[in-house]
Amino acid sequence: MGHDDNIKSVLLSLLRRDAPDFNAEYITFGSIGKKSPAHGKALAVYRGTIRADRILKADDLLKQIIGQ
């Protein structure tokens, strides 16, 4: 896919500040089909027809991943 490697690299850099032994294999990317509710929601937010339910910041994501 497009920017997977770049995104994974940034995530690993951030994660390894707090968890130096974090396994890179835990980060995977997959496709979301066009019939998925997630696809419809993301597209509507992108087009501006609806507002995002919430906006995650890097710290929010890191807390979810490493559990702090």
JSON list of C-alpha atoms in Angstrom, two decimals:
[
{"chain": "A", "resi": 1, "resn": "MET", "atom": "CA", "xyz": [0.00, 0.00, 0.00]},
{"chain": "A", "resi": 2, "resn": "GLY", "atom": "CA", "xyz": [0.97, 3.65, -0.27]},
{"chain": "A", "resi": 3, "resn": "HIS", "atom": "CA", "xyz": [2.66, 5.04, 2.82]},
{"chain": "A", "resi": 4, "resn": "ASP", "atom": "CA", "xyz": [2.62, 1.98, 5.08]},
{"chain": "A", "resi": 5, "resn": "ASP", "atom": "CA", "xyz": [6.39, 1.82, 5.52]},
{"chain": "A", "resi": 6, "resn": "ASN", "atom": "CA", "xyz": [6.67, 5.52, 6.38]},
{"chain": "A", "resi": 7, "resn": "ILE", "atom": "CA", "xyz": [3.79, 5.35, 8.87]},
{"chain": "A", "resi": 8, "resn": "LYS", "atom": "CA", "xyz": [5.21, 2.20, 10.46]},
{"chain": "A", "resi": 9, "resn": "SER", "atom": "CA", "xyz": [8.62, 3.83, 10.80]},
{"chain": "A", "resi": 10, "resn": "VAL", "atom": "CA", "xyz": [7.19, 6.90, 12.55]},
{"chain": "A", "resi": 11, "resn": "LEU", "atom": "CA", "xyz": [5.05, 4.76, 14.86]},
{"chain": "A", "resi": 12, "resn": "LEU", "atom": "CA", "xyz": [8.03, 2.60, 15.79]},
{"chain": "A", "resi": 13, "resn": "SER", "atom": "CA", "xyz": [10.15, 5.65, 16.55]},
{"chain": "A", "resi": 14, "resn": "LEU", "atom": "CA", "xyz": [7.49, 6.99, 18.90]},
{"chain": "A", "resi": 15, "resn": "LEU", "atom": "CA", "xyz": [6.73, 3.63, 20.49]},
{"chain": "A", "resi": 16, "resn": "ARG", "atom": "CA", "xyz": [10.33, 2.74, 21.14]},
{"chain": "A", "resi": 17, "resn": "ARG", "atom": "CA", "xyz": [10.85, 5.89, 23.20]},
{"chain": "A", "resi": 18, "resn": "ASP", "atom": "CA", "xyz": [8.73, 4.28, 25.93]},
{"chain": "A", "resi": 19, "resn": "ALA", "atom": "CA", "xyz": [8.99, 0.62, 24.94]},
{"chain": "A", "resi": 20, "resn": "PRO", "atom": "CA", "xyz": [12.44, 0.02, 23.39]},
{"chain": "A", "resi": 21, "resn": "ASP", "atom": "CA", "xyz": [11.74, -3.68, 22.79]},
{"chain": "A", "resi": 22, "resn": "PHE", "atom": "CA", "xyz": [8.45, -3.14, 20.97]},
{"chain": "A", "resi": 23, "resn": "ASN", "atom": "CA", "xyz": [8.15, -5.74, 18.20]},
{"chain": "A", "resi": 24, "resn": "ALA", "atom": "CA", "xyz": [7.70, -4.16, 14.76]},
{"chain": "A", "resi": 25, "resn": "GLU", "atom": "CA", "xyz": [5.67, -7.18, 13.63]},
{"chain": "A", "resi": 26, "resn": "TYR", "atom": "CA", "xyz": [2.82, -6.03, 15.87]},
{"chain": "A", "resi": 27, "resn": "ILE", "atom": "CA", "xyz": [2.16, -3.18, 13.45]},
{"chain": "A", "resi": 28, "resn": "THR", "atom": "CA", "xyz": [0.23, -4.35, 10.42]},
{"chain": "A", "resi": 29, "resn": "PHE", "atom": "CA", "xyz": [-1.95, -2.68, 7.84]},
{"chain": "A", "resi": 30, "resn": "GLY", "atom": "CA", "xyz": [-4.91, -4.08, 5.98]},
{"chain": "A", "resi": 31, "resn": "SER", "atom": "CA", "xyz": [-7.51, -3.00, 3.50]},
{"chain": "A", "resi": 32, "resn": "ILE", "atom": "CA", "xyz": [-10.99, -1.87, 4.43]},
{"chain": "A", "resi": 33, "resn": "GLY", "atom": "CA", "xyz": [-13.53, -2.87, 1.79]},
{"chain": "A", "resi": 34, "resn": "LYS", "atom": "CA", "xyz": [-15.74, -0.27, 0.18]},
{"chain": "A", "resi": 35, "resn": "LYS", "atom": "CA", "xyz": [-18.83, -1.92, 1.68]},
{"chain": "A", "resi": 36, "resn": "SER", "atom": "CA", "xyz": [-17.45, -1.58, 5.21]},
{"chain": "A", "resi": 37, "resn": "PRO", "atom": "CA", "xyz": [-19.15, 0.95, 7.51]},
{"chain": "A", "resi": 38, "resn": "ALA", "atom": "CA", "xyz": [-15.64, 2.19, 8.38]},
{"chain": "A", "resi": 39, "resn": "HIS", "atom": "CA", "xyz": [-15.02, 3.05, 4.72]},
{"chain": "A", "resi": 40, "resn": "GLY", "atom": "CA", "xyz": [-18.29, 4.94, 4.43]},
{"chain": "A", "resi": 41, "resn": "LYS", "atom": "CA", "xyz": [-17.60, 6.91, 7.59]},
{"chain": "A", "resi": 42, "resn": "ALA", "atom": "CA", "xyz": [-14.02, 7.77, 6.62]},
{"chain": "A", "resi": 43, "resn": "LEU", "atom": "CA", "xyz": [-15.10, 8.88, 3.16]},
{"chain": "A", "resi": 44, "resn": "ALA", "atom": "CA", "xyz": [-17.87, 11.08, 4.54]},
{"chain": "A", "resi": 45, "resn": "VAL", "atom": "CA", "xyz": [-15.46, 12.74, 6.98]},
{"chain": "A", "resi": 46, "resn": "TYR", "atom": "CA", "xyz": [-12.92, 13.23, 4.17]},
{"chain": "A", "resi": 47, "resn": "ARG", "atom": "CA", "xyz": [-15.58, 14.82, 1.95]},
{"chain": "A", "resi": 48, "resn": "GLY", "atom": "CA", "xyz": [-16.75, 17.02, 4.80]},
{"chain": "A", "resi": 49, "resn": "THR", "atom": "CA", "xyz": [-20.33, 15.77, 4.81]},
{"chain": "A", "resi": 50, "resn": "ILE", "atom": "CA", "xyz": [-20.00, 14.70, 8.46]},
{"chain": "A", "resi": 51, "resn": "ARG", "atom": "CA", "xyz": [-17.66, 15.57, 11.31]},
{"chain": "A", "resi": 52, "resn": "ALA", "atom": "CA", "xyz": [-15.26, 13.07, 12.83]},
{"chain": "A", "resi": 53, "resn": "ASP", "atom": "CA", "xyz": [-16.45, 11.47, 16.07]},
{"chain": "A", "resi": 54, "resn": "ARG", "atom": "CA", "xyz": [-13.02, 12.17, 17.52]},
{"chain": "A", "resi": 55, "resn": "ILE", "atom": "CA", "xyz": [-9.53, 13.09, 16.44]},
{"chain": "A", "resi": 56, "resn": "LEU", "atom": "CA", "xyz": [-6.71, 10.96, 17.78]},
{"chain": "A", "resi": 57, "resn": "LYS", "atom": "CA", "xyz": [-3.35, 12.45, 18.58]},
{"chain": "A", "resi": 58, "resn": "ALA", "atom": "CA", "xyz": [-0.11, 10.47, 18.62]},
{"chain": "A", "resi": 59, "resn": "ASP", "atom": "CA", "xyz": [-0.14, 10.28, 22.43]},
{"chain": "A", "resi": 60, "resn": "ASP", "atom": "CA", "xyz": [-3.65, 8.80, 22.39]},
{"chain": "A", "resi": 61, "resn": "LEU", "atom": "CA", "xyz": [-2.53, 6.12, 19.96]},
{"chain": "A", "resi": 62, "resn": "LEU", "atom": "CA", "xyz": [0.61, 5.32, 21.92]},
{"chain": "A", "resi": 63, "resn": "LYS", "atom": "CA", "xyz": [-1.37, 4.93, 25.14]},
{"chain": "A", "resi": 64, "resn": "GLN", "atom": "CA", "xyz": [-3.65, 2.44, 23.40]},
{"chain": "A", "resi": 65, "resn": "ILE", "atom": "CA", "xyz": [-0.75, 0.46, 21.96]},
{"chain": "A", "resi": 66, "resn": "ILE", "atom": "CA", "xyz": [1.57, 0.25, 24.95]},
{"chain": "A", "resi": 67, "resn": "GLY", "atom": "CA", "xyz": [-1.13, 0.47, 27.60]},
{"chain": "A", "resi": 68, "resn": "GLN", "atom": "CA", "xyz": [0.06, 3.43, 29.64]}
]
